[in-house]
C-alpha cells in the first residue's frame, strides 16, 4: 500500500499532509511555490477529494522571461479580444521577491451581480474571468469572484458573482511552453465603459467614448505597464487631461523604480522588468471604518486608492510630485527578504527618494518636520545617543518618527556607495533568496549587513554598528572573512 496523504483546509489555503509522516506542503491560491498550477477536481477535503498535480518534468522548463511574447489586442467596442498569455503573478513574485502584479487583461466591460455573461473561447488552454477586485477590502481576504472557462468546451455561460469591471486571466508558467493567444468573444452581458489603451486609442476616439458612455460607472486607462481604474464621477472631477500624459508619467515612475531595483531588459531573465502591470484602483469597496486614516495602500494585484486620493494619479501636475504614488509603487518593488517588520514603512521610501531625485526635486529628508528638525537632523541626534538600537523605535529621539530617521541610514548607503549599490543588492537577493532560518527580523538584518558588505565591496561593520544594528558575532566574523577595505569615512555622516 502506498503512502496515505490527507487534504485539509488551513487558514486561507489547503494543506496536504502525509498521514503520521510529519511531512506536509501548503497550497495557496491553487499554486505551488514555483508557480505551477494545482488543478482541483474537487474543493472538498474528504478522503475522496481529487487533486491533479502537474508534473514539472513532463513539460518545458525554460524560463518564462526567456520566451517570446505575443501582443494582446483589445477591441471592447466589438467585444472581441486576442489575449496574449501573461506570466503568472505568483511566479513573477517569486522571481523578483516582491508583491504580485496584475496578471490579467481588461475587457472594458462592467458587469452587475446576477447578470448573465456568455463568452466564446478559442484557445489552447483554459482561461479565467473575474469580476471586480481580487481582494474583498483593505482588511484583506481573497474574493470568490473568479470563473474559469474551459477551452475544450469553447467557453461558457455564467452568472456574475459580483459587481465590477471584468478581466481576463490567461497565464502561462515558467515550466511550460508559452501557449498561443486566446481569442475571446463576449456574446452577452456587460456594459461598455470608456477604455483608453496607450498606442491604440486616439484622442478623437477617447472623446467620443466619454460622450457616448456617460452612464458607465467606471473609466479605465491602460498602457503596457500601468492600469488605472476609477469611478466615472471622480474622473469627471479631475482635469480630464490627455490620458497619454498620465500613463507616460506612471510608466516613467515605474521605470525609475525598475532602475534602482536593478531591473533592465538587457539583463539576465531573472533581472528583467516584469511584463505585468501595476493596477491602480480606486477603492470604493472597503468600508469607511477600514480605510480611516489610510490615504493609499498596496497589496497583491493592486494599489488601492480610497476616496479622492486617486486624483493624485489623474492629474499630471500632482502626479509629477506625488509621493503617495511613488511610495505605494515602492511597496510593489520592496523585497521581503531584506524587509524586517519594523522597516516596512522605511525601506519602501528608498524607491520614493530615488524617484524624487530623478524628478529633480530636493530630498524629503532635508525638509523641516512638523516640529522643526529635518529627518537628517533627527538622525544626527540619534547617532549621538549612547543607547542606540535600530530595531527599537523607543531608542530613537522622543517625539520624532523613527521611520524617517531610519531612512537616513539607507539613503546614506545610496549616496556614498552610489546607485549601483541598491541595483546590485536587489539582484543578489533575486539570485539568492533568503533561507527560512534567516527569515526573522534579526536574521534579515544580519543577512542584510553581510550582503551589503559583499555587494558593495566594503566592510560595513562599523557603519551598521554606528546605527545601532545589532550584529551577531557570527555576522561580523563572516564580514571580516571577506577581507574587504573600509568605505569612505563620509558614510558615517548623515549629510
mmCIF file with all atom_site columns, C-alpha atoms in Angstrom, residues 281-381:
data_model
loop_
_atom_site.group_PDB
_atom_site.id
_atom_site.type_symbol
_atom_site.label_atom_id
_atom_site.label_alt_id
_atom_site.label_comp_id
_atom_site.label_asym_id
_atom_site.label_entity_id
_atom_site.label_seq_id
_atom_site.pdbx_PDB_ins_code
_atom_site.Cartn_x
_atom_site.Cartn_y
_atom_site.Cartn_z
_atom_site.occupancy
_atom_site.B_iso_or_equiv
_atom_site.pdbx_formal_charge
_atom_site.auth_seq_id
_atom_site.auth_comp_id
_atom_site.auth_asym_id
_atom_site.auth_atom_id
_atom_site.pdbx_PDB_model_num
ATOM 1   C CA . UNK A 1 281 ? -7.605  51.024 -8.425  1.00 0.00 ? 281 UNK A CA 1
ATOM 2   C CA . UNK A 1 282 ? -9.997  53.449 -6.774  1.00 0.00 ? 282 UNK A CA 1
ATOM 3   C CA . UNK A 1 283 ? -11.172 51.678 -3.630  1.00 0.00 ? 283 UNK A CA 1
ATOM 4   C CA . UNK A 1 284 ? -14.932 52.029 -3.466  1.00 0.00 ? 284 UNK A CA 1
ATOM 5   C CA . UNK A 1 285 ? -15.393 48.623 -1.843  1.00 0.00 ? 285 UNK A CA 1
ATOM 6   C CA . UNK A 1 286 ? -13.780 48.984 1.602   1.00 0.00 ? 286 UNK A CA 1
ATOM 7   C CA . UNK A 1 287 ? -15.817 50.462 4.439   1.00 0.00 ? 287 UNK A CA 1
ATOM 8   C CA . UNK A 1 288 ? -15.026 53.935 5.712   1.00 0.00 ? 288 UNK A CA 1
ATOM 9   C CA . UNK A 1 289 ? -14.000 52.407 9.026   1.00 0.00 ? 289 UNK A CA 1
ATOM 10  C CA . UNK A 1 290 ? -11.494 50.113 7.285   1.00 0.00 ? 290 UNK A CA 1
ATOM 11  C CA . UNK A 1 291 ? -9.756  52.900 5.391   1.00 0.00 ? 291 UNK A CA 1
ATOM 12  C CA . UNK A 1 292 ? -9.996  55.574 8.056   1.00 0.00 ? 292 UNK A CA 1
ATOM 13  C CA . UNK A 1 293 ? -6.634  57.345 8.084   1.00 0.00 ? 293 UNK A CA 1
ATOM 14  C CA . UNK A 1 294 ? -5.452  55.377 5.025   1.00 0.00 ? 294 UNK A CA 1
ATOM 15  C CA . UNK A 1 295 ? -4.528  57.621 2.110   1.00 0.00 ? 295 UNK A CA 1
ATOM 16  C CA . UNK A 1 296 ? -3.430  54.793 -0.205  1.00 0.00 ? 296 UNK A CA 1
ATOM 17  C CA . UNK A 1 297 ? -2.230  51.229 0.202   1.00 0.00 ? 297 UNK A CA 1
ATOM 18  C CA . UNK A 1 298 ? -0.535  48.474 -1.785  1.00 0.00 ? 298 UNK A CA 1
ATOM 19  C CA . UNK A 1 299 ? -1.368  44.799 -1.719  1.00 0.00 ? 299 UNK A CA 1
ATOM 20  C CA . UNK A 1 300 ? -1.147  41.867 -4.116  1.00 0.00 ? 300 UNK A CA 1
ATOM 21  C CA . UNK A 1 301 ? -2.538  42.672 -7.565  1.00 0.00 ? 301 UNK A CA 1
ATOM 22  C CA . UNK A 1 302 ? -3.302  46.326 -6.912  1.00 0.00 ? 302 UNK A CA 1
ATOM 23  C CA . UNK A 1 303 ? -2.624  49.694 -5.352  1.00 0.00 ? 303 UNK A CA 1
ATOM 24  C CA . UNK A 1 304 ? -5.797  50.801 -3.572  1.00 0.00 ? 304 UNK A CA 1
ATOM 25  C CA . UNK A 1 305 ? -6.804  54.487 -3.675  1.00 0.00 ? 305 UNK A CA 1
ATOM 26  C CA . UNK A 1 306 ? -9.655  55.285 -1.257  1.00 0.00 ? 306 UNK A CA 1
ATOM 27  C CA . UNK A 1 307 ? -11.885 58.342 -1.529  1.00 0.00 ? 307 UNK A CA 1
ATOM 28  C CA . UNK A 1 308 ? -10.358 61.199 -3.543  1.00 0.00 ? 308 UNK A CA 1
ATOM 29  C CA . UNK A 1 309 ? -6.738  60.038 -3.363  1.00 0.00 ? 309 UNK A CA 1
ATOM 30  C CA . UNK A 1 310 ? -6.994  58.768 -6.950  1.00 0.00 ? 310 UNK A CA 1
ATOM 31  C CA . UNK A 1 311 ? -6.886  62.397 -8.086  1.00 0.00 ? 311 UNK A CA 1
ATOM 32  C CA . UNK A 1 312 ? -3.135  62.182 -7.419  1.00 0.00 ? 312 UNK A CA 1
ATOM 33  C CA . UNK A 1 313 ? -2.767  59.869 -10.401 1.00 0.00 ? 313 UNK A CA 1
ATOM 34  C CA . UNK A 1 314 ? -5.363  61.514 -12.666 1.00 0.00 ? 314 UNK A CA 1
ATOM 35  C CA . UNK A 1 315 ? -3.785  64.974 -12.649 1.00 0.00 ? 315 UNK A CA 1
ATOM 36  C CA . UNK A 1 316 ? -0.235  65.161 -14.080 1.00 0.00 ? 316 UNK A CA 1
ATOM 37  C CA . UNK A 1 317 ? 0.539   68.326 -12.119 1.00 0.00 ? 317 UNK A CA 1
ATOM 38  C CA . UNK A 1 318 ? 0.009   66.312 -8.914  1.00 0.00 ? 318 UNK A CA 1
ATOM 39  C CA . UNK A 1 319 ? 1.480   63.084 -10.268 1.00 0.00 ? 319 UNK A CA 1
ATOM 40  C CA . UNK A 1 320 ? 4.853   64.691 -11.051 1.00 0.00 ? 320 UNK A CA 1
ATOM 41  C CA . UNK A 1 321 ? 5.390   65.228 -7.317  1.00 0.00 ? 321 UNK A CA 1
ATOM 42  C CA . UNK A 1 322 ? 3.019   62.622 -5.855  1.00 0.00 ? 322 UNK A CA 1
ATOM 43  C CA . UNK A 1 323 ? 4.941   60.974 -3.035  1.00 0.00 ? 323 UNK A CA 1
ATOM 44  C CA . UNK A 1 324 ? 1.829   58.861 -2.460  1.00 0.00 ? 324 UNK A CA 1
ATOM 45  C CA . UNK A 1 325 ? 2.196   57.162 -5.864  1.00 0.00 ? 325 UNK A CA 1
ATOM 46  C CA . UNK A 1 326 ? 5.989   56.812 -5.577  1.00 0.00 ? 326 UNK A CA 1
ATOM 47  C CA . UNK A 1 327 ? 5.571   55.307 -2.106  1.00 0.00 ? 327 UNK A CA 1
ATOM 48  C CA . UNK A 1 328 ? 2.831   52.780 -2.914  1.00 0.00 ? 328 UNK A CA 1
ATOM 49  C CA . UNK A 1 329 ? 4.611   51.766 -6.112  1.00 0.00 ? 329 UNK A CA 1
ATOM 50  C CA . UNK A 1 330 ? 7.679   51.250 -3.921  1.00 0.00 ? 330 UNK A CA 1
ATOM 51  C CA . UNK A 1 331 ? 5.736   48.728 -1.840  1.00 0.00 ? 331 UNK A CA 1
ATOM 52  C CA . UNK A 1 332 ? 5.278   46.733 -5.046  1.00 0.00 ? 332 UNK A CA 1
ATOM 53  C CA . UNK A 1 333 ? 9.072   46.610 -5.555  1.00 0.00 ? 333 UNK A CA 1
ATOM 54  C CA . UNK A 1 334 ? 10.017  46.088 -1.891  1.00 0.00 ? 334 UNK A CA 1
ATOM 55  C CA . UNK A 1 335 ? 11.811  42.766 -1.420  1.00 0.00 ? 335 UNK A CA 1
ATOM 56  C CA . UNK A 1 336 ? 10.572  40.889 1.627   1.00 0.00 ? 336 UNK A CA 1
ATOM 57  C CA . UNK A 1 337 ? 13.897  39.134 2.202   1.00 0.00 ? 337 UNK A CA 1
ATOM 58  C CA . UNK A 1 338 ? 15.528  42.337 3.493   1.00 0.00 ? 338 UNK A CA 1
ATOM 59  C CA . UNK A 1 339 ? 12.441  43.993 4.961   1.00 0.00 ? 339 UNK A CA 1
ATOM 60  C CA . UNK A 1 340 ? 12.051  43.237 8.677   1.00 0.00 ? 340 UNK A CA 1
ATOM 61  C CA . UNK A 1 341 ? 8.599   44.018 10.040  1.00 0.00 ? 341 UNK A CA 1
ATOM 62  C CA . UNK A 1 342 ? 9.793   47.251 11.683  1.00 0.00 ? 342 UNK A CA 1
ATOM 63  C CA . UNK A 1 343 ? 11.155  48.581 8.359   1.00 0.00 ? 343 UNK A CA 1
ATOM 64  C CA . UNK A 1 344 ? 8.162   48.035 6.053   1.00 0.00 ? 344 UNK A CA 1
ATOM 65  C CA . UNK A 1 345 ? 7.332   51.763 6.005   1.00 0.00 ? 345 UNK A CA 1
ATOM 66  C CA . UNK A 1 346 ? 11.000  52.767 5.897   1.00 0.00 ? 346 UNK A CA 1
ATOM 67  C CA . UNK A 1 347 ? 12.750  50.856 3.123   1.00 0.00 ? 347 UNK A CA 1
ATOM 68  C CA . UNK A 1 348 ? 9.797   51.466 0.795   1.00 0.00 ? 348 UNK A CA 1
ATOM 69  C CA . UNK A 1 349 ? 10.991  55.056 0.615   1.00 0.00 ? 349 UNK A CA 1
ATOM 70  C CA . UNK A 1 350 ? 14.320  54.043 -0.903  1.00 0.00 ? 350 UNK A CA 1
ATOM 71  C CA . UNK A 1 351 ? 12.342  53.956 -4.145  1.00 0.00 ? 351 UNK A CA 1
ATOM 72  C CA . UNK A 1 352 ? 10.430  57.163 -3.379  1.00 0.00 ? 352 UNK A CA 1
ATOM 73  C CA . UNK A 1 353 ? 13.639  59.087 -2.697  1.00 0.00 ? 353 UNK A CA 1
ATOM 74  C CA . UNK A 1 354 ? 15.212  57.824 -5.898  1.00 0.00 ? 354 UNK A CA 1
ATOM 75  C CA . UNK A 1 355 ? 12.192  58.912 -7.974  1.00 0.00 ? 355 UNK A CA 1
ATOM 76  C CA . UNK A 1 356 ? 12.223  62.263 -6.193  1.00 0.00 ? 356 UNK A CA 1
ATOM 77  C CA . UNK A 1 357 ? 15.894  62.787 -7.017  1.00 0.00 ? 357 UNK A CA 1
ATOM 78  C CA . UNK A 1 358 ? 15.438  61.807 -10.672 1.00 0.00 ? 358 UNK A CA 1
ATOM 79  C CA . UNK A 1 359 ? 12.425  64.096 -10.990 1.00 0.00 ? 359 UNK A CA 1
ATOM 80  C CA . UNK A 1 360 ? 14.677  66.966 -9.958  1.00 0.00 ? 360 UNK A CA 1
ATOM 81  C CA . UNK A 1 361 ? 13.221  67.653 -6.510  1.00 0.00 ? 361 UNK A CA 1
ATOM 82  C CA . UNK A 1 362 ? 15.244  68.198 -3.295  1.00 0.00 ? 362 UNK A CA 1
ATOM 83  C CA . UNK A 1 363 ? 15.320  65.311 -0.841  1.00 0.00 ? 363 UNK A CA 1
ATOM 84  C CA . UNK A 1 364 ? 12.406  64.968 1.548   1.00 0.00 ? 364 UNK A CA 1
ATOM 85  C CA . UNK A 1 365 ? 14.947  64.085 4.223   1.00 0.00 ? 365 UNK A CA 1
ATOM 86  C CA . UNK A 1 366 ? 16.013  67.753 4.258   1.00 0.00 ? 366 UNK A CA 1
ATOM 87  C CA . UNK A 1 367 ? 12.512  69.157 4.672   1.00 0.00 ? 367 UNK A CA 1
ATOM 88  C CA . UNK A 1 368 ? 11.681  70.519 8.154   1.00 0.00 ? 368 UNK A CA 1
ATOM 89  C CA . UNK A 1 369 ? 9.395   68.215 10.091  1.00 0.00 ? 369 UNK A CA 1
ATOM 90  C CA . UNK A 1 370 ? 6.150   69.240 11.729  1.00 0.00 ? 370 UNK A CA 1
ATOM 91  C CA . UNK A 1 371 ? 8.055   70.125 14.893  1.00 0.00 ? 371 UNK A CA 1
ATOM 92  C CA . UNK A 1 372 ? 11.064  71.720 13.208  1.00 0.00 ? 372 UNK A CA 1
ATOM 93  C CA . UNK A 1 373 ? 14.094  69.462 12.635  1.00 0.00 ? 373 UNK A CA 1
ATOM 94  C CA . UNK A 1 374 ? 14.565  67.633 9.356   1.00 0.00 ? 374 UNK A CA 1
ATOM 95  C CA . UNK A 1 375 ? 14.892  63.843 9.239   1.00 0.00 ? 375 UNK A CA 1
ATOM 96  C CA . UNK A 1 376 ? 18.670  64.142 8.813   1.00 0.00 ? 376 UNK A CA 1
ATOM 97  C CA . UNK A 1 377 ? 18.870  66.378 11.876  1.00 0.00 ? 377 UNK A CA 1
ATOM 98  C CA . UNK A 1 378 ? 16.816  63.917 13.912  1.00 0.00 ? 378 UNK A CA 1
ATOM 99  C CA . UNK A 1 379 ? 19.077  61.088 12.727  1.00 0.00 ? 379 UNK A CA 1
ATOM 100 C CA . UNK A 1 380 ? 22.173  63.054 13.743  1.00 0.00 ? 380 UNK A CA 1
ATOM 101 C CA . UNK A 1 381 ? 20.749  63.428 17.245  1.00 0.00 ? 381 UNK A CA 1
#
